[in-house]
Short mmCIF file of C-alpha atoms and ligand atoms in Angstrom, two decimals:
data_model
loop_
_atom_site.label_atom_id
_atom_site.label_comp_id
_atom_site.label_asym_id
_atom_site.label_seq_id
_atom_site.Cartn_x
_atom_site.Cartn_y
_atom_site.Cartn_z
CA UNK Z 1 -0.17 -0.08 0.02
CA UNK Z 2 1.18 3.64 -0.87
CA UNK Z 3 1.63 5.81 2.00
CA UNK Z 4 -1.38 8.26 2.10
CA UNK Z 5 -1.13 11.89 2.99
CA UNK Z 6 -3.51 13.43 5.28
CA UNK Z 7 -7.21 12.73 4.08
CA UNK Z 8 -8.25 16.00 2.35
CA UNK Z 9 -11.86 17.05 3.94
CA UNK Z 10 -14.16 18.30 0.76
CA UNK Z 11 -16.51 19.62 3.37
CA UNK Z 12 -13.59 22.41 4.38
CA UNK Z 13 -11.98 22.99 1.28
CA UNK Z 14 -12.75 23.23 -2.40
CA UNK Z 15 -12.61 20.03 -4.13
CA UNK Z 16 -12.79 18.81 -7.76
CA UNK Z 17 -12.56 15.31 -9.25
CA UNK Z 18 -10.98 14.91 -12.63
CA UNK Z 19 -11.85 11.29 -14.10
CA UNK Z 20 -10.11 9.60 -16.82
CA UNK Z 21 -12.15 7.25 -19.17
CA UNK Z 22 -10.68 4.42 -21.60
CA UNK Z 23 -7.08 3.84 -20.68
CA UNK Z 24 -4.58 2.48 -19.77
CA UNK Z 25 -3.03 3.69 -22.91
CA UNK Z 26 0.28 4.74 -24.27
CA UNK Z 27 -0.40 8.64 -22.93
CA UNK Z 28 -1.39 7.47 -19.10
CA UNK Z 29 2.30 7.29 -17.80
CA UNK Z 30 3.15 11.07 -19.07
CA UNK Z 31 -0.40 11.76 -17.27
CA UNK Z 32 0.65 10.11 -14.02
CA UNK Z 33 3.81 12.38 -14.12
CA UNK Z 34 2.05 15.29 -14.59
CA UNK Z 35 -0.37 14.43 -11.61
CA UNK Z 36 2.47 13.18 -9.42
CA UNK Z 37 4.35 16.90 -10.36
CA UNK Z 38 0.91 18.84 -9.17
CA UNK Z 39 0.39 16.41 -6.21
CA UNK Z 40 -3.05 15.79 -7.64
CA UNK Z 41 -5.19 12.89 -7.41
CA UNK Z 42 -7.50 11.59 -9.90
CA UNK Z 43 -9.99 8.66 -10.89
CA UNK Z 44 -9.43 6.13 -13.86
CA UNK Z 45 -12.27 4.23 -15.39
CA UNK Z 46 -10.17 1.34 -16.98
CA UNK Z 47 -11.37 -0.79 -20.03
CA UNK Z 48 -10.70 -4.43 -19.11
CA UNK Z 49 -8.88 -5.57 -22.31
CA UNK Z 50 -6.78 -2.63 -22.23
CA UNK Z 51 -5.65 -3.35 -18.86
CA UNK Z 52 -4.88 -6.92 -19.94
CA UNK Z 53 -2.50 -5.11 -22.86
CA UNK Z 54 -0.97 -2.64 -20.32
CA UNK Z 55 -0.98 -4.21 -16.69
CA UNK Z 56 1.80 -2.54 -15.38
CA UNK Z 57 0.43 1.04 -16.08
CA UNK Z 58 -2.75 -0.05 -14.20
CA UNK Z 59 -0.59 -1.03 -11.37
CA UNK Z 60 1.57 2.51 -11.68
CA UNK Z 61 -1.96 4.34 -11.34
CA UNK Z 62 -2.84 2.38 -8.16
CA UNK Z 63 0.85 2.77 -6.89
CA UNK Z 64 0.52 6.34 -7.30
CA UNK Z 65 -2.44 6.82 -4.97
CA UNK Z 66 -5.09 7.10 -7.51
CA UNK Z 67 -8.65 5.67 -7.42
CA UNK Z 68 -9.39 3.22 -10.34
CA UNK Z 69 -12.87 1.88 -11.49
CA UNK Z 70 -14.62 -0.68 -13.92
CA UNK Z 71 -15.19 0.78 -17.31
CA UNK Z 72 -16.77 -2.62 -18.91
CA UNK Z 73 -14.47 -5.28 -20.79
CA UNK Z 74 -14.58 -3.99 -24.60
CA UNK Z 75 -16.22 -0.71 -23.77
CA UNK Z 76 -19.35 -2.04 -24.46
CA UNK Z 77 -22.63 -0.24 -25.00
CA UNK Z 78 -24.37 -1.83 -21.96
CA UNK Z 79 -28.00 -0.90 -22.56
CA UNK Z 80 -27.71 -2.32 -25.83
CA UNK Z 81 -27.01 -6.05 -24.12
CA UNK Z 82 -28.42 -9.20 -22.81
CA UNK Z 83 -28.80 -9.09 -18.77
CA UNK Z 84 -26.11 -11.86 -18.91
CA UNK Z 85 -23.85 -10.12 -21.17
CA UNK Z 86 -23.84 -7.16 -19.13
CA UNK Z 87 -22.77 -8.89 -16.09
CA UNK Z 88 -20.24 -10.84 -18.21
CA UNK Z 89 -18.65 -7.33 -19.07
CA UNK Z 90 -18.34 -5.94 -15.41
CA UNK Z 91 -17.31 -9.23 -13.66
CA UNK Z 92 -14.66 -10.08 -16.29
CA UNK Z 93 -13.60 -6.76 -15.80
CA UNK Z 94 -13.22 -7.04 -11.99
CA UNK Z 95 -11.43 -10.12 -12.27
CA UNK Z 96 -8.54 -8.59 -14.95
CA UNK Z 97 -8.21 -5.53 -12.90
CA UNK Z 98 -7.80 -7.12 -9.56
CA UNK Z 99 -5.32 -9.53 -11.45
CA UNK Z 100 -3.13 -6.48 -12.62
CA UNK Z 101 -3.42 -4.25 -9.40
CA UNK Z 102 -4.34 -6.32 -6.61
CA UNK Z 103 -7.36 -4.25 -6.35
CA UNK Z 104 -11.21 -5.08 -7.06
CA UNK Z 105 -12.68 -1.74 -7.85
CA UNK Z 106 -16.00 -0.86 -6.09
CA UNK Z 107 -17.01 1.70 -8.91
CA UNK Z 108 -18.12 1.53 -12.43
CA UNK Z 109 -18.73 4.30 -15.24
CA UNK Z 110 -20.83 2.77 -18.09
CA UNK Z 111 -19.29 3.80 -21.38
CA UNK Z 112 -21.23 6.35 -23.48
CA UNK Z 113 -23.29 7.15 -20.36
CA UNK Z 114 -25.71 4.52 -21.76
CA UNK Z 115 -27.45 3.08 -18.53
CA UNK Z 116 -30.77 1.97 -17.10
CA UNK Z 117 -32.28 -0.25 -14.41
CA UNK Z 118 -30.86 -3.37 -15.93
CA UNK Z 119 -27.66 -2.00 -16.13
CA UNK Z 120 -27.79 -0.89 -12.42
CA UNK Z 121 -28.89 -4.26 -11.21
CA UNK Z 122 -25.97 -5.81 -12.89
CA UNK Z 123 -23.72 -3.42 -11.16
CA UNK Z 124 -25.20 -3.97 -8.08
CA UNK Z 125 -24.81 -7.93 -8.48
CA UNK Z 126 -20.95 -7.22 -9.35
CA UNK Z 127 -20.57 -5.14 -6.33
CA UNK Z 128 -20.19 -1.89 -8.15
CA UNK Z 129 -21.70 1.29 -7.77
CA UNK Z 130 -22.37 3.63 -11.00
CA UNK Z 131 -20.26 7.02 -11.01
CA UNK Z 132 -21.19 9.27 -13.68
CA UNK Z 133 -19.81 13.10 -13.70
CA UNK Z 134 -21.00 16.60 -13.56
CA UNK Z 135 -19.28 17.68 -16.71
CA UNK Z 136 -17.93 16.08 -19.79
CA UNK Z 137 -15.24 17.75 -21.95
CA UNK Z 138 -15.89 15.83 -25.16
CA UNK Z 139 -11.88 16.09 -25.32
CA UNK Z 140 -11.95 13.14 -28.11
CA UNK Z 141 -14.02 15.45 -30.58
CA UNK Z 142 -12.01 18.64 -29.34
CA UNK Z 143 -8.65 17.26 -30.16
CA UNK Z 144 -7.23 20.65 -29.26
CA UNK Z 145 -5.02 21.35 -26.26
CA UNK Z 146 -6.04 24.89 -25.90
CA UNK Z 147 -9.84 23.96 -26.28
CA UNK Z 148 -9.69 21.32 -23.73
CA UNK Z 149 -7.84 23.51 -21.55
CA UNK Z 150 -10.47 26.20 -21.86
CA UNK Z 151 -13.61 23.54 -21.58
CA UNK Z 152 -12.23 22.10 -18.30
CA UNK Z 153 -11.48 25.54 -16.60
CA UNK Z 154 -14.86 26.80 -17.74
CA UNK Z 155 -16.78 23.75 -16.14
CA UNK Z 156 -14.47 23.53 -12.89
CA UNK Z 157 -16.75 24.06 -9.73
CA UNK Z 158 -16.54 22.82 -6.24
CA UNK Z 159 -17.63 19.36 -5.94
CA UNK Z 160 -17.59 18.70 -9.67
CA UNK Z 161 -16.76 15.52 -11.38
CA UNK Z 162 -15.07 16.43 -14.88
CA UNK Z 163 -15.03 13.49 -17.42
CA UNK Z 164 -12.01 13.42 -19.73
CA UNK Z 165 -9.80 10.36 -21.52
CA UNK Z 166 -6.30 9.46 -20.93
CA UNK Z 167 -6.29 8.05 -24.43
CA UNK Z 168 -6.78 11.38 -25.89
CA UNK Z 169 -3.01 12.85 -26.45
CA UNK Z 170 -4.07 16.48 -26.59
CA UNK Z 171 -5.70 15.84 -23.00
CA UNK Z 172 -2.74 14.63 -21.52
CA UNK Z 173 -0.87 17.73 -23.07
CA UNK Z 174 -3.18 20.38 -21.64
CA UNK Z 175 -3.17 18.78 -18.17
CA UNK Z 176 0.14 20.85 -16.81
CA UNK Z 177 -1.65 23.74 -17.73
CA UNK Z 178 -4.97 23.06 -16.46
CA UNK Z 179 -3.63 21.72 -13.25
CA UNK Z 180 -1.50 24.98 -12.80
CA UNK Z 181 -4.88 27.59 -13.30
CA UNK Z 182 -7.13 24.98 -11.07
CA UNK Z 183 -4.69 25.22 -8.33
CA UNK Z 184 -4.46 28.80 -8.38
CA UNK Z 185 -8.22 29.09 -8.21
CA UNK Z 186 -7.85 26.88 -4.86
CA UNK Z 187 -8.99 23.69 -5.86
CA UNK Z 188 -8.04 20.45 -4.17
CA UNK Z 189 -7.88 17.75 -6.87
CA UNK Z 190 -9.30 14.36 -5.48
CA UNK Z 191 -10.02 11.15 -6.29
CA UNK Z 192 -14.05 10.24 -6.44
CA UNK Z 193 -14.01 8.54 -3.00
CA UNK Z 194 -12.63 11.49 -1.20
CA UNK Z 195 -15.01 13.93 -3.15
CA UNK Z 196 -17.73 11.38 -1.48
CA UNK Z 197 -16.45 12.40 1.60
CA UNK Z 198 -15.02 8.85 2.34
CA UNK Z 199 -18.52 7.37 2.19
CA UNK Z 200 -18.18 4.11 0.57
CA UNK Z 201 -19.99 4.38 -2.61
CA UNK Z 202 -22.98 1.86 -2.47
CA UNK Z 203 -23.22 -1.26 -5.00
CA UNK Z 204 -26.33 -0.61 -7.69
CA UNK Z 205 -26.52 2.99 -6.45
CA UNK Z 206 -25.71 5.75 -9.02
CA UNK Z 207 -23.59 9.04 -8.27
CA UNK Z 208 -23.69 12.26 -9.52
NI1 NI I 301 -15.27 5.46 -22.46
#
């Protein structure tokens, strides 16, 4: 277990949760360096098959004190799947992530934000809470470092959850400037569990 700094109390200070979906990818190590330099923590929603391709990077994410969640095995649109398939997508990913990192997630995020009662029920069965977001940057379509930075800074607000992608190289390149400005504005960059005031997210419950 990595040494933990004193926990941030988001009831007292201005917190913001940056979240990165779809990795681990080739640009994730650079992002981890940037986050470490700024002493910022984030939450990564990992795709099972990408964890199989890059287990070492998944391990690094955890070792550096970030939170991880399940983002399905194949980045599946879960609402279009049968109940059994939904459960498989979630459960296989739990196994893959646990094998790579030694940690079993208790959070998941549905690809494309596509969720319904069946998805939530399967999540509950897999021991997972559903973590959505307050703002999405659409960084994958912006593909422009300056625009991504401007979008994040415009969306930032206390207790927000911002959705980005560590597989978008422009996002990773924008991050040093984003972190610098957020810090100037007094934000503490925390993981989703810290943002939830240390209250353990409950299986089958949707947040944000
Ligand atoms: Ni995704």
